[in-house]
Coordinates of N, CA, C and O in Angstrom, one line a residue:
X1 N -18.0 -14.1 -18.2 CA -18.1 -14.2 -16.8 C -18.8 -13.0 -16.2 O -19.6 -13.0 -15.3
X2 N -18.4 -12.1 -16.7 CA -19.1 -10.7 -16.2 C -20.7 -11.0 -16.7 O -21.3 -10.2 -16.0
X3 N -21.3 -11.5 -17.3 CA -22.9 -11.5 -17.4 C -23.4 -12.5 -16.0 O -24.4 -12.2 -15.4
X4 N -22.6 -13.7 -15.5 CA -23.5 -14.4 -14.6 C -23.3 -13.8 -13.3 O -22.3 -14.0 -12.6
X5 N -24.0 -13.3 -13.1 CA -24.9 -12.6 -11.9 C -25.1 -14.2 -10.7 O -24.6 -14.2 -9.6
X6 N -25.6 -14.9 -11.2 CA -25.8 -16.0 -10.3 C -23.8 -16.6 -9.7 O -23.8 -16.9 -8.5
X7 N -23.0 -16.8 -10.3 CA -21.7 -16.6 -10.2 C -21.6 -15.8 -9.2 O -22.0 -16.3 -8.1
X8 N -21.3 -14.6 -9.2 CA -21.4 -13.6 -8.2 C -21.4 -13.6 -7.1 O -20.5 -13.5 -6.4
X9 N -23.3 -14.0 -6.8 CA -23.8 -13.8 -5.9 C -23.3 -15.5 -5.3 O -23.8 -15.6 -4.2
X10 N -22.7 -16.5 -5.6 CA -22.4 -17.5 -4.8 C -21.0 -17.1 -4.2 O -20.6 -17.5 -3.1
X11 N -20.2 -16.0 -5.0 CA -19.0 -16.0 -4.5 C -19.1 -15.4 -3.4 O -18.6 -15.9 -2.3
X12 N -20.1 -13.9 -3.4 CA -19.8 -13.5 -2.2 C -20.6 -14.1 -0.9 O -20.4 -13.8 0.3
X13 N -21.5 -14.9 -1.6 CA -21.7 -16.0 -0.3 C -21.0 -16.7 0.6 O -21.2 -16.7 1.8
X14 N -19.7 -17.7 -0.3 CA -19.3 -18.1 0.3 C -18.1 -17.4 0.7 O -17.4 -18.0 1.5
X15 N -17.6 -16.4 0.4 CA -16.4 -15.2 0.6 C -16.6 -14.4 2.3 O -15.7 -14.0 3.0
X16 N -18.0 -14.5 2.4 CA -18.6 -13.4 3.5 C -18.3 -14.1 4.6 O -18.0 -13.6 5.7
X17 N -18.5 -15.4 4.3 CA -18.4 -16.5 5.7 C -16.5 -16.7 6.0 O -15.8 -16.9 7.0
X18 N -16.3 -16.7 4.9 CA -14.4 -17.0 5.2 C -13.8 -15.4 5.0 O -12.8 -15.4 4.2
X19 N -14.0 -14.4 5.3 CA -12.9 -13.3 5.4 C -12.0 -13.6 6.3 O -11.0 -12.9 6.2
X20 N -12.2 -14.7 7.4 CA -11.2 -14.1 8.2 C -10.1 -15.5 8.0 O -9.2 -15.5 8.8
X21 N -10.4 -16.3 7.2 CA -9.5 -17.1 6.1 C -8.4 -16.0 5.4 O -7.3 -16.4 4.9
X22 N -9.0 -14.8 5.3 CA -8.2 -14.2 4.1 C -6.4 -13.4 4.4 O -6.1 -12.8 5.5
X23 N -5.7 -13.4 3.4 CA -4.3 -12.4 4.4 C -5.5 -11.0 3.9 O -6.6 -11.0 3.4
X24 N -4.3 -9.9 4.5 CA -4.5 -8.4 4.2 C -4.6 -8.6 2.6 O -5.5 -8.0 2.1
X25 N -3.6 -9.5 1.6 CA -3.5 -8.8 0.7 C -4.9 -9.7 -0.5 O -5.3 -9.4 -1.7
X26 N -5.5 -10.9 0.6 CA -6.4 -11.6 0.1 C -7.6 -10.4 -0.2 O -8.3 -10.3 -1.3
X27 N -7.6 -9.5 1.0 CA -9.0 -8.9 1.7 C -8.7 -7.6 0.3 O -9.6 -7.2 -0.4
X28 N -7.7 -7.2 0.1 CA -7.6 -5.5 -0.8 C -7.9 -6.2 -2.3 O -8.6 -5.6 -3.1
X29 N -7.4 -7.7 -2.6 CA -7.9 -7.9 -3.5 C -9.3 -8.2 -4.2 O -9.7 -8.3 -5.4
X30 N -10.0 -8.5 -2.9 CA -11.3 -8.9 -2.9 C -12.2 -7.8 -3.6 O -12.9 -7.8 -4.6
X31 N -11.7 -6.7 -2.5 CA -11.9 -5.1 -2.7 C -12.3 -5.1 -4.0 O -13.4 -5.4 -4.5
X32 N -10.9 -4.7 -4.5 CA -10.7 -4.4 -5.9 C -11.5 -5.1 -7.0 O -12.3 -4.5 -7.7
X33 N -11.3 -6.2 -7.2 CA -12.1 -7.0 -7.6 C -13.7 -6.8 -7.8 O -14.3 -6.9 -8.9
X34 N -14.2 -6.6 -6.7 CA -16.0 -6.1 -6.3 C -15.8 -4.7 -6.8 O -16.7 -4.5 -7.6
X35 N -14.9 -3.8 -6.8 CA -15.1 -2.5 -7.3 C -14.6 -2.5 -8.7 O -14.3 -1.4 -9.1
X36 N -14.5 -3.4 -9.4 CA -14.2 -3.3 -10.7 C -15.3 -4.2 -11.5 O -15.6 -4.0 -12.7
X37 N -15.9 -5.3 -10.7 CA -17.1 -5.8 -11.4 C -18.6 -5.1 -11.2 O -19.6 -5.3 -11.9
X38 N -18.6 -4.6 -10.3 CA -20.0 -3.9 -9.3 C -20.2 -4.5 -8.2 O -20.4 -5.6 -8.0
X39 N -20.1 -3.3 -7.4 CA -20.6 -3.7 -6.2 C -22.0 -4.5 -5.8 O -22.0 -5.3 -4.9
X40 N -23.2 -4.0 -6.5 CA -23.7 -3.7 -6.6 C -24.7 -5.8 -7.0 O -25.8 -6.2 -6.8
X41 N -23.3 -6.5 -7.5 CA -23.7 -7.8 -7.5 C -22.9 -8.7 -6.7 O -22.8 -9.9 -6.9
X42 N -22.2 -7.9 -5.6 CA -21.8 -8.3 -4.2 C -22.3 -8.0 -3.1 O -21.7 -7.2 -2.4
X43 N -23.4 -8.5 -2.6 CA -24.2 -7.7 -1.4 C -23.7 -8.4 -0.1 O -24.1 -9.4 0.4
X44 N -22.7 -7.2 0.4 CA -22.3 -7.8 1.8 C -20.6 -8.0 1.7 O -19.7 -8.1 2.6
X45 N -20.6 -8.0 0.6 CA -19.1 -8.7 0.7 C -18.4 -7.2 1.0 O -18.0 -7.3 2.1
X46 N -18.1 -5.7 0.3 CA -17.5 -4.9 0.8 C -17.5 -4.3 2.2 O -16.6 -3.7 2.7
X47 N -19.4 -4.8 3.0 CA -19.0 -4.6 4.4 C -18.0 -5.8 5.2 O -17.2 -5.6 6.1
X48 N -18.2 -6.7 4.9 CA -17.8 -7.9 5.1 C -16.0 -7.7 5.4 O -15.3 -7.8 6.4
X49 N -15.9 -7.3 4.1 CA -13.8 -6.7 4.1 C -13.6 -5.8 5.0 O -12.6 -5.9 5.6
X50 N -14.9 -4.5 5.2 CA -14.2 -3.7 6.1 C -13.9 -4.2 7.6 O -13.1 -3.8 8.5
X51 N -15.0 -5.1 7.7 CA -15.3 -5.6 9.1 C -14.1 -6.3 9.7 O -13.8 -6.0 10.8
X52 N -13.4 -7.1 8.9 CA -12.2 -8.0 8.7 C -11.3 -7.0 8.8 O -10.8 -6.9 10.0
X53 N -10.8 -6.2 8.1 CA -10.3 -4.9 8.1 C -9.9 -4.6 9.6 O -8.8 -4.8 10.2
X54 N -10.9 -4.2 10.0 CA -11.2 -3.4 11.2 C -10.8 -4.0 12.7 O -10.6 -3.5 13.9
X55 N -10.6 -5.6 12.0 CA -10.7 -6.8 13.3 C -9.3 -7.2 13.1 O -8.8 -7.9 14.0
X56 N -8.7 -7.0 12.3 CA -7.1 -6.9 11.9 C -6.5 -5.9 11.5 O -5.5 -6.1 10.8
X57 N -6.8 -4.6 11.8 CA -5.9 -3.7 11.1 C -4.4 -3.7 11.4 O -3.7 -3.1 10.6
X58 N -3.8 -4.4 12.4 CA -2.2 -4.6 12.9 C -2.0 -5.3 11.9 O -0.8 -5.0 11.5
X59 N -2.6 -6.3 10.9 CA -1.6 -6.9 10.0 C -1.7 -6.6 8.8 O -1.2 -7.3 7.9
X60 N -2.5 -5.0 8.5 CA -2.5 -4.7 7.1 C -1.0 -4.1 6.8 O -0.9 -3.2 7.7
X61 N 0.1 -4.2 6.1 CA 0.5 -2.8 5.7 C 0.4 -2.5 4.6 O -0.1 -3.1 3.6
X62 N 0.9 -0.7 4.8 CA 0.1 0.5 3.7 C -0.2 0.0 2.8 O -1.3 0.3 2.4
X63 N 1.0 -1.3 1.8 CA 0.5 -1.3 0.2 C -1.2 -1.9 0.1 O -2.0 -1.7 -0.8
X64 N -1.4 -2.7 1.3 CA -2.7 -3.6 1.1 C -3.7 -2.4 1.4 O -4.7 -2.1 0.6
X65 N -3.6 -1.8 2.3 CA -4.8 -0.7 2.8 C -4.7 0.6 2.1 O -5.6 1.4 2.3
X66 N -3.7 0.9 1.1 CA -3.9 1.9 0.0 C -4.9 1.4 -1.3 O -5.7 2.1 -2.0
X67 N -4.4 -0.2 -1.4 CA -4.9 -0.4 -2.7 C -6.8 -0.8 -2.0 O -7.9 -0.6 -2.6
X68 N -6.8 -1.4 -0.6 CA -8.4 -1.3 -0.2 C -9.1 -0.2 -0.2 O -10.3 -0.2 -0.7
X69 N -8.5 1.3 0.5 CA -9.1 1.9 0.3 C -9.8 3.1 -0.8 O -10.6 4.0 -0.8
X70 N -8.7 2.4 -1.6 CA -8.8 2.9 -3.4 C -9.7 2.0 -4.0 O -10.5 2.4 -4.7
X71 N -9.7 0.8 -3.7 CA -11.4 0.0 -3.9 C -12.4 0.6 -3.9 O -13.1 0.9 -4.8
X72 N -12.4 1.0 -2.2 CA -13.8 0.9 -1.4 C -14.2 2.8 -2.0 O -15.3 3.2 -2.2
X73 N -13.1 3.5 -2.4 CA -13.3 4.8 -2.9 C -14.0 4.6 -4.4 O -14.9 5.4 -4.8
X74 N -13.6 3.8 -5.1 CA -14.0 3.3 -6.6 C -15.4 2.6 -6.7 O -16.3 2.6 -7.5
X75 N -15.1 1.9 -5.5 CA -16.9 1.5 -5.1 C -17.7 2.4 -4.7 O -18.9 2.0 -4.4
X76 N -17.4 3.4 -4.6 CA -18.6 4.3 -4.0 C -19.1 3.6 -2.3 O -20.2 3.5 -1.8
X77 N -18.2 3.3 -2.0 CA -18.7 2.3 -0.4 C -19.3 2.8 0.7 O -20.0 2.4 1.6
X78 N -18.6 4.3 0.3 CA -19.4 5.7 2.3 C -20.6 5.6 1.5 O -21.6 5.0 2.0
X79 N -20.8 6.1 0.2 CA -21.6 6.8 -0.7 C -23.3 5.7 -0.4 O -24.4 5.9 -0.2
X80 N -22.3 4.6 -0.6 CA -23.7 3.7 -0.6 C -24.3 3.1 0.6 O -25.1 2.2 0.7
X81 N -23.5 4.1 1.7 CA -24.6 4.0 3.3 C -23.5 2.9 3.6 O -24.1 2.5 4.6
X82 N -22.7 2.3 3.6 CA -21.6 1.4 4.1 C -20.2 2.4 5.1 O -19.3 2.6 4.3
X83 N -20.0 2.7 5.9 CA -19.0 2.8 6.8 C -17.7 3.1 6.1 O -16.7 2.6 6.7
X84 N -17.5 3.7 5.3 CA -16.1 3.9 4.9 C -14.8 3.5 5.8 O -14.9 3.3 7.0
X85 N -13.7 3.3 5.3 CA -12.5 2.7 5.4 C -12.0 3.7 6.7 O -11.7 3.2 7.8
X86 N -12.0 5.0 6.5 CA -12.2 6.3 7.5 C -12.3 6.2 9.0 O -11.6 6.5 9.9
X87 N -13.9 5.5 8.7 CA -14.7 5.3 9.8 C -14.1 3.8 10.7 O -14.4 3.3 11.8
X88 N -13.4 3.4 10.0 CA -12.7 2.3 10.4 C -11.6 2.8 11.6 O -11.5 2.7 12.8
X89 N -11.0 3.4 10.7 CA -9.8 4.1 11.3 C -9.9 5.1 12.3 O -9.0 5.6 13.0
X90 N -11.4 5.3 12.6 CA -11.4 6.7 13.7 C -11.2 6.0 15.1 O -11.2 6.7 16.1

């Protein structure tokens, strides 16, 4: 499964339009998930989480927004011109 690229790129199609489908602990796992396969064949989907993130932060608690923002850290997410988790929070 890690070689289909076309896989991927349907998930985070249809993932980008339902974030706000997702709980807190749906959205950290997405995270993780995208930062452990590459980001890099999710285009959209880690801004996508923070956005959600950001429009829900009252219903995250810590364990879900530690293990997202240990994602979005593992993804390289500020690094790659994306808004860090940070920038959420300011």
């Amino acid at each position: 499964y890690k070689e289909d690229l076309d896989l991927f790129r349907e998930f985070c199609a249809v993932a980008n339009g339902r974030m706000h489908e997702g709980t807190p602990q749906h959205l950290s796992n997405i995270a993780w998930a995208v930062s452990q396969l590459g980001p890099e064949h999710f285009p959209g989907c880690l801004s996508a989480v923070v956005a959600e993130t950001a429009r829900r932060m009252s219903d995250f608690d810590p364990p879900s927004l530690m293990m997202l923002s240990d994602s979005l850290y593992d993804a390289k997410y500020s690094e790659s011109g994306g808004d860090g988790l940070l920038g959420v929070l300011r």
